[in-house]
């Protein structure tokens, strides 16, 4: 997944890749990655949970806009099946959960 | 959810199906699957591809409400009318038109429990969600064509097809690609 992101980005297209294995996400050095500690086959969440799926898409779009440098792996804080997802009011603004996760990732690398 | 609308899944053998369901339904199964995904995956990556030093970087050229977005999935998704992936390992890809419905799409992959993705394909290929966002004006355009990959046991074999779809996506003036794993 990260390898495909690297190849596509090298052709001049912005990429955001979701990841379910953190170690691989770090090793592959893709431009922008969002890690979720969720089961395989469930990168967007649970079947039929539209708000959860929209939350992940919102965070992916936020990552495309806001990632300050290549190679960051953001740990999204959502807990599997123990999380409430609210409707998204403003798609042009990052969610608080994403902004905090981004800050943690940037700090961790500095 | 309407049973008839479920995405079709290419069958795997009974033992593997049991193992995949166990990996999804039990805590120990999930831990084992995670270990299997992590350790051999990382070794193969380092062995077959090596450790890259540079990271490509392309800034998003326009706001999301004007951008064209495409999907790439490695969840084994393809048009049922297309040739299925080789289950064991296959680095080829299939083009998926934006008009494809979940009933017209199939999953050919035997390394994750596909039951939930078959009920709601958005879990590995969120095309319906993207089309909704296009209708709402949140995303500028959903690309005409998206891409599906199956399972590959040699990551090095993904580099050439990755470059190929990258070239096509750039020619199609796609601004953003979202990649979704299995």
Short mmCIF file of C-alpha atoms in Angstrom, two decimals:
data_model
loop_
_atom_site.label_atom_id
_atom_site.label_comp_id
_atom_site.label_asym_id
_atom_site.label_seq_id
_atom_site.Cartn_x
_atom_site.Cartn_y
_atom_site.Cartn_z
CA UNK A 1 0.00 0.00 0.00
CA UNK A 2 2.70 2.46 1.02
CA UNK A 3 4.81 1.37 -1.95
CA UNK A 4 1.97 2.16 -4.34
CA UNK A 5 1.55 5.55 -2.65
CA UNK A 6 5.24 6.29 -3.19
CA UNK A 7 5.07 5.40 -6.89
CA UNK A 8 1.90 7.44 -7.48
CA UNK A 9 3.20 10.48 -5.58
CA UNK A 10 6.45 10.33 -7.59
CA UNK A 11 4.29 10.79 -10.72
CA UNK A 12 3.02 14.11 -9.33
CA UNK A 13 -0.23 13.10 -7.58
CA UNK A 14 -0.87 13.78 -3.88
CA UNK A 15 -1.52 10.58 -1.90
CA UNK A 16 -2.83 9.63 1.52
CA UNK A 17 -2.58 5.97 2.52
CA UNK A 18 -4.47 4.26 5.35
CA UNK A 19 -2.52 1.62 7.27
CA UNK A 20 -3.53 -1.20 9.64
CA UNK A 21 0.00 -2.39 10.50
CA UNK A 22 2.01 0.39 12.12
CA UNK A 23 5.44 -1.20 11.70
CA UNK A 24 4.91 -1.56 7.94
CA UNK A 25 3.59 1.99 7.67
CA UNK A 26 6.78 3.30 9.29
CA UNK A 27 9.13 1.03 7.31
CA UNK A 28 7.71 1.79 3.86
CA UNK A 29 8.26 5.57 4.08
CA UNK A 30 5.18 6.67 2.16
CA UNK A 31 4.45 10.40 1.81
CA UNK A 32 1.41 10.54 4.16
CA UNK A 33 0.02 7.69 6.23
CA UNK A 34 -2.85 7.36 8.71
CA UNK A 35 -2.59 4.39 11.06
CA UNK A 36 -5.67 2.79 12.61
CA UNK A 37 -5.43 0.00 15.19
CA UNK A 38 -8.39 -1.80 13.63
CA UNK A 39 -8.88 -5.34 12.25
CA UNK A 40 -7.80 -6.18 8.69
CA UNK A 41 -10.45 -5.51 6.06
CA UNK A 42 -11.91 -2.63 8.11
CA UNK A 43 -9.80 0.42 7.21
CA UNK A 44 -12.92 2.60 6.97
CA UNK A 45 -14.53 1.04 10.06
CA UNK A 46 -17.65 -1.03 10.66
CA UNK A 47 -20.17 -2.04 7.99
CA UNK A 48 -23.01 0.45 7.67
CA UNK A 49 -21.42 3.03 10.00
CA UNK A 50 -21.58 6.00 7.67
CA UNK A 51 -20.45 8.60 10.20
CA UNK A 52 -17.39 6.53 11.09
CA UNK A 53 -16.48 6.12 7.41
CA UNK A 54 -16.94 9.85 6.77
CA UNK A 55 -14.72 10.63 9.76
CA UNK A 56 -11.87 8.61 8.25
CA UNK A 57 -12.33 10.29 4.86
CA UNK A 58 -12.35 13.70 6.57
CA UNK A 59 -9.09 12.86 8.33
CA UNK A 60 -7.55 11.64 5.07
CA UNK A 61 -8.46 14.94 3.39
CA UNK A 62 -7.07 16.84 6.39
CA UNK A 63 -3.83 14.88 6.03
CA UNK A 64 -3.61 15.77 2.32
CA UNK A 65 -3.83 19.47 3.22
CA UNK A 66 -2.02 19.70 6.53
CA UNK A 67 0.89 17.22 6.57
CA UNK A 68 3.92 19.48 7.01
CA UNK A 69 6.52 17.12 5.56
CA UNK A 70 6.86 13.72 3.85
CA UNK A 71 6.96 10.47 5.77
CA UNK A 72 4.71 11.24 8.71
CA UNK A 73 2.66 8.37 10.16
CA UNK A 74 -0.29 9.73 12.13
CA UNK A 75 -1.85 7.50 14.83
CA UNK A 76 -5.58 8.14 14.69
CA UNK A 77 -6.98 7.72 18.22
CA UNK A 78 -10.26 5.95 17.40
CA UNK A 79 -10.96 2.83 19.43
CA UNK A 80 -12.47 -0.14 17.65
CA UNK A 81 -16.21 -0.41 18.39
CA UNK A 82 -15.87 1.87 21.44
CA UNK A 83 -16.19 5.23 19.80
CA UNK A 84 -18.94 7.68 19.00
CA UNK A 85 -18.70 9.54 15.68
CA UNK A 86 -20.35 12.93 15.24
CA UNK A 87 -21.42 14.46 11.92
CA UNK A 88 -18.76 16.71 10.36
CA UNK A 89 -19.71 20.40 10.35
CA UNK A 90 -16.82 21.84 8.38
CA UNK A 91 -14.90 19.71 5.88
CA UNK A 92 -12.39 22.51 5.24
CA UNK A 93 -11.17 22.34 8.86
CA UNK A 94 -9.32 19.53 10.63
CA UNK A 95 -11.11 17.72 13.45
CA UNK A 96 -9.71 18.19 16.95
CA UNK A 97 -8.80 14.48 17.11
CA UNK A 98 -6.81 14.78 13.88
CA UNK A 99 -5.11 18.05 14.87
CA UNK A 100 -3.97 16.50 18.16
CA UNK A 101 -2.75 13.32 16.46
CA UNK A 102 -0.81 15.39 13.91
CA UNK A 103 0.77 17.48 16.67
CA UNK A 104 1.83 14.28 18.50
CA UNK A 105 3.39 12.84 15.33
CA UNK A 106 5.29 16.06 14.53
CA UNK A 107 6.49 16.37 18.13
CA UNK A 108 7.56 12.72 18.21
CA UNK A 109 9.86 13.26 15.25
CA UNK A 110 11.43 16.51 16.47
CA UNK B 1 -28.86 -4.50 4.46
CA UNK B 2 -30.22 -6.10 1.31
CA UNK B 3 -28.67 -9.54 0.87
CA UNK B 4 -28.89 -9.34 -2.93
CA UNK B 5 -26.70 -6.22 -2.94
CA UNK B 6 -23.81 -7.99 -1.21
CA UNK B 7 -20.52 -8.00 -3.07
CA UNK B 8 -19.55 -11.44 -4.27
CA UNK B 9 -16.48 -13.04 -2.75
CA UNK B 10 -14.26 -15.52 -4.61
CA UNK B 11 -14.29 -18.61 -2.35
CA UNK B 12 -11.19 -19.76 -0.53
CA UNK B 13 -10.66 -23.23 0.99
CA UNK B 14 -12.56 -24.20 4.14
CA UNK B 15 -9.56 -24.18 6.48
CA UNK B 16 -8.39 -20.75 5.37
CA UNK B 17 -11.92 -19.39 5.64
CA UNK B 18 -12.09 -20.71 9.23
CA UNK B 19 -8.70 -19.14 10.02
CA UNK B 20 -9.72 -15.77 8.56
CA UNK B 21 -12.97 -15.73 10.51
CA UNK B 22 -11.09 -16.67 13.68
CA UNK B 23 -8.68 -13.80 13.07
CA UNK B 24 -11.65 -11.45 12.96
CA UNK B 25 -13.81 -12.93 15.72
CA UNK B 26 -11.33 -13.73 18.52
CA UNK B 27 -8.73 -11.64 20.34
CA UNK B 28 -6.02 -14.30 20.00
CA UNK B 29 -6.80 -14.70 16.30
CA UNK B 30 -6.47 -10.97 15.76
CA UNK B 31 -3.14 -10.88 17.62
CA UNK B 32 -1.83 -13.75 15.49
CA UNK B 33 -3.04 -12.12 12.25
CA UNK B 34 -1.45 -8.83 13.27
CA UNK B 35 1.86 -10.59 13.96
CA UNK B 36 1.63 -12.39 10.59
CA UNK B 37 0.97 -9.09 8.87
CA UNK B 38 3.80 -7.35 10.68
CA UNK B 39 6.82 -9.64 10.90
CA UNK B 40 6.90 -11.43 7.50
CA UNK B 41 5.58 -8.25 5.84
CA UNK B 42 8.36 -6.10 7.21
CA UNK B 43 11.03 -8.69 6.42
CA UNK B 44 9.82 -8.99 2.84
CA UNK B 45 9.72 -5.25 2.45
CA UNK B 46 13.31 -4.87 3.65
CA UNK B 47 14.55 -7.89 1.72
CA UNK B 48 12.80 -7.33 -1.63
CA UNK B 49 12.63 -3.53 -1.77
CA UNK B 50 15.23 -2.29 0.71
CA UNK B 51 15.06 0.80 2.87
CA UNK B 52 14.28 3.90 0.84
CA UNK B 53 16.09 7.10 1.72
CA UNK B 54 14.03 9.67 -0.18
CA UNK B 55 10.27 10.17 0.08
CA UNK B 56 8.37 11.60 -2.90
CA UNK B 57 6.27 14.70 -2.18
CA UNK B 58 3.57 16.45 -4.18
CA UNK B 59 1.52 19.22 -2.55
CA UNK B 60 -2.26 19.25 -3.03
CA UNK B 61 -2.81 21.66 -5.90
CA UNK B 62 -6.32 22.90 -5.13
CA UNK B 63 -8.95 22.96 -2.38
CA UNK B 64 -10.87 19.73 -1.82
CA UNK B 65 -14.09 21.26 -3.18
CA UNK B 66 -12.32 21.69 -6.55
CA UNK B 67 -10.13 18.58 -6.45
CA UNK B 68 -10.56 15.29 -8.31
CA UNK B 69 -10.17 12.28 -6.03
CA UNK B 70 -9.42 8.65 -6.96
CA UNK B 71 -9.26 5.44 -4.93
CA UNK B 72 -6.72 2.64 -4.95
CA UNK B 73 -7.53 -0.45 -2.89
CA UNK B 74 -5.51 -3.55 -2.13
CA UNK B 75 -8.61 -5.33 -0.84
CA UNK B 76 -8.90 -7.54 -3.94
CA UNK B 77 -11.79 -5.52 -5.42
CA UNK B 78 -12.48 -5.82 -9.16
CA UNK B 79 -15.42 -5.78 -11.57
CA UNK B 80 -17.02 -9.24 -11.55
CA UNK B 81 -16.89 -9.10 -15.35
CA UNK B 82 -13.09 -8.70 -15.15
CA UNK B 83 -10.49 -11.45 -14.68
CA UNK B 84 -10.19 -12.29 -10.95
CA UNK B 85 -6.82 -11.92 -9.19
CA UNK B 86 -4.69 -15.01 -8.58
CA UNK B 87 -5.41 -15.70 -4.90
CA UNK B 88 -1.91 -16.87 -3.98
CA UNK B 89 -0.13 -13.74 -5.22
CA UNK B 90 -0.90 -11.25 -7.96
CA UNK B 91 0.65 -7.81 -8.53
CA UNK B 92 -1.60 -6.84 -11.44
CA UNK B 93 -4.40 -4.29 -11.10
CA UNK B 94 -7.93 -3.82 -12.41
CA UNK B 95 -9.58 -0.54 -13.40
CA UNK B 96 -12.93 0.10 -11.71
CA UNK B 97 -15.29 2.70 -13.24
CA UNK B 98 -17.03 5.16 -10.92
CA UNK B 99 -20.37 3.80 -12.12
CA UNK B 100 -19.69 0.29 -10.70
CA UNK B 101 -22.24 -0.74 -8.06
CA UNK B 102 -21.32 -3.00 -5.15
CA UNK B 103 -23.36 -5.78 -6.77
CA UNK B 104 -21.19 -5.50 -9.90
CA UNK B 105 -17.96 -5.73 -7.90
CA UNK B 106 -16.26 -8.85 -6.54
CA UNK B 107 -13.58 -9.47 -3.91
CA UNK B 108 -10.78 -11.90 -4.75
CA UNK B 109 -8.41 -12.01 -1.77
CA UNK B 110 -7.76 -14.68 0.87
CA UNK B 111 -5.76 -12.78 3.48
CA UNK B 112 -8.54 -11.07 5.42
CA UNK B 113 -12.05 -11.91 6.58
CA UNK B 114 -14.18 -10.48 3.76
CA UNK B 115 -17.60 -10.94 5.38
CA UNK B 116 -17.94 -7.33 6.53
CA UNK B 117 -16.46 -5.86 3.33
CA UNK B 118 -18.91 -7.96 1.29
CA UNK B 119 -21.80 -6.44 3.28
CA UNK B 120 -20.42 -2.92 2.93
CA UNK B 121 -17.73 -2.53 0.29
CA UNK B 122 -16.92 0.98 1.57
CA UNK B 123 -14.73 -0.66 4.24
CA UNK B 124 -12.09 -1.43 1.62
CA UNK B 125 -13.32 0.66 -1.32
CA UNK B 126 -15.26 3.77 -0.16
CA UNK B 127 -16.62 4.73 -3.60
CA UNK B 128 -20.22 5.25 -2.41
CA UNK B 129 -19.03 7.55 0.38
CA UNK B 130 -16.94 9.59 -2.10
CA UNK B 131 -19.83 9.91 -4.55
CA UNK B 132 -22.01 11.22 -1.70
CA UNK B 133 -19.34 13.83 -0.89
CA UNK B 134 -19.25 14.87 -4.55
CA UNK B 135 -23.05 15.34 -4.54
CA UNK B 136 -22.75 17.41 -1.36
CA UNK B 137 -20.09 19.61 -3.00
CA UNK B 138 -17.45 18.63 -0.40
CA UNK B 139 -15.27 16.90 -2.98
CA UNK B 140 -14.91 18.54 -6.42
CA UNK B 141 -15.02 15.41 -8.55
CA UNK B 142 -14.79 11.68 -8.09
CA UNK B 143 -12.45 10.26 -10.74
CA UNK B 144 -13.89 8.32 -13.68
CA UNK B 145 -11.59 5.36 -12.95
CA UNK B 146 -10.29 3.79 -9.73
CA UNK B 147 -7.91 0.86 -9.23
CA UNK B 148 -8.02 -2.46 -7.39
CA UNK B 149 -5.12 -4.72 -6.43
CA UNK B 150 -5.15 -8.19 -4.89
CA UNK B 151 -2.72 -9.80 -2.46
CA UNK B 152 0.97 -9.76 -3.43
CA UNK B 153 3.64 -11.72 -1.56
CA UNK B 154 6.52 -9.90 -3.29
CA UNK B 155 6.31 -6.15 -2.66
CA UNK B 156 8.97 -5.45 -5.29
CA UNK B 157 6.51 -6.58 -7.98
CA UNK B 158 4.21 -3.68 -7.05
CA UNK B 159 6.68 -0.99 -8.13
CA UNK B 160 6.05 -1.21 -11.88
CA UNK B 161 2.23 -1.41 -11.70
CA UNK B 162 2.38 1.42 -9.13
CA UNK B 163 4.31 3.57 -11.58
CA UNK B 164 1.88 2.64 -14.36
CA UNK B 165 -1.24 3.74 -12.48
CA UNK B 166 0.64 6.79 -11.19
CA UNK B 167 1.30 7.85 -14.79
CA UNK B 168 -2.32 7.27 -15.82
CA UNK B 169 -3.66 9.12 -12.74
CA UNK B 170 -1.36 12.09 -13.45
CA UNK B 171 -2.48 12.16 -17.10
CA UNK B 172 -6.12 12.11 -15.94
CA UNK B 173 -5.29 15.20 -13.82
CA UNK B 174 -6.18 13.50 -10.52
CA UNK B 175 -5.34 15.74 -7.56
CA UNK B 176 -5.60 13.26 -4.70
CA UNK B 177 -5.41 9.49 -4.39
CA UNK B 178 -6.67 7.74 -1.29
CA UNK B 179 -5.13 4.28 -0.78
CA UNK B 180 -7.05 1.73 1.27
CA UNK B 181 -5.48 -1.54 2.47
CA UNK B 182 -7.13 -4.93 3.01
#
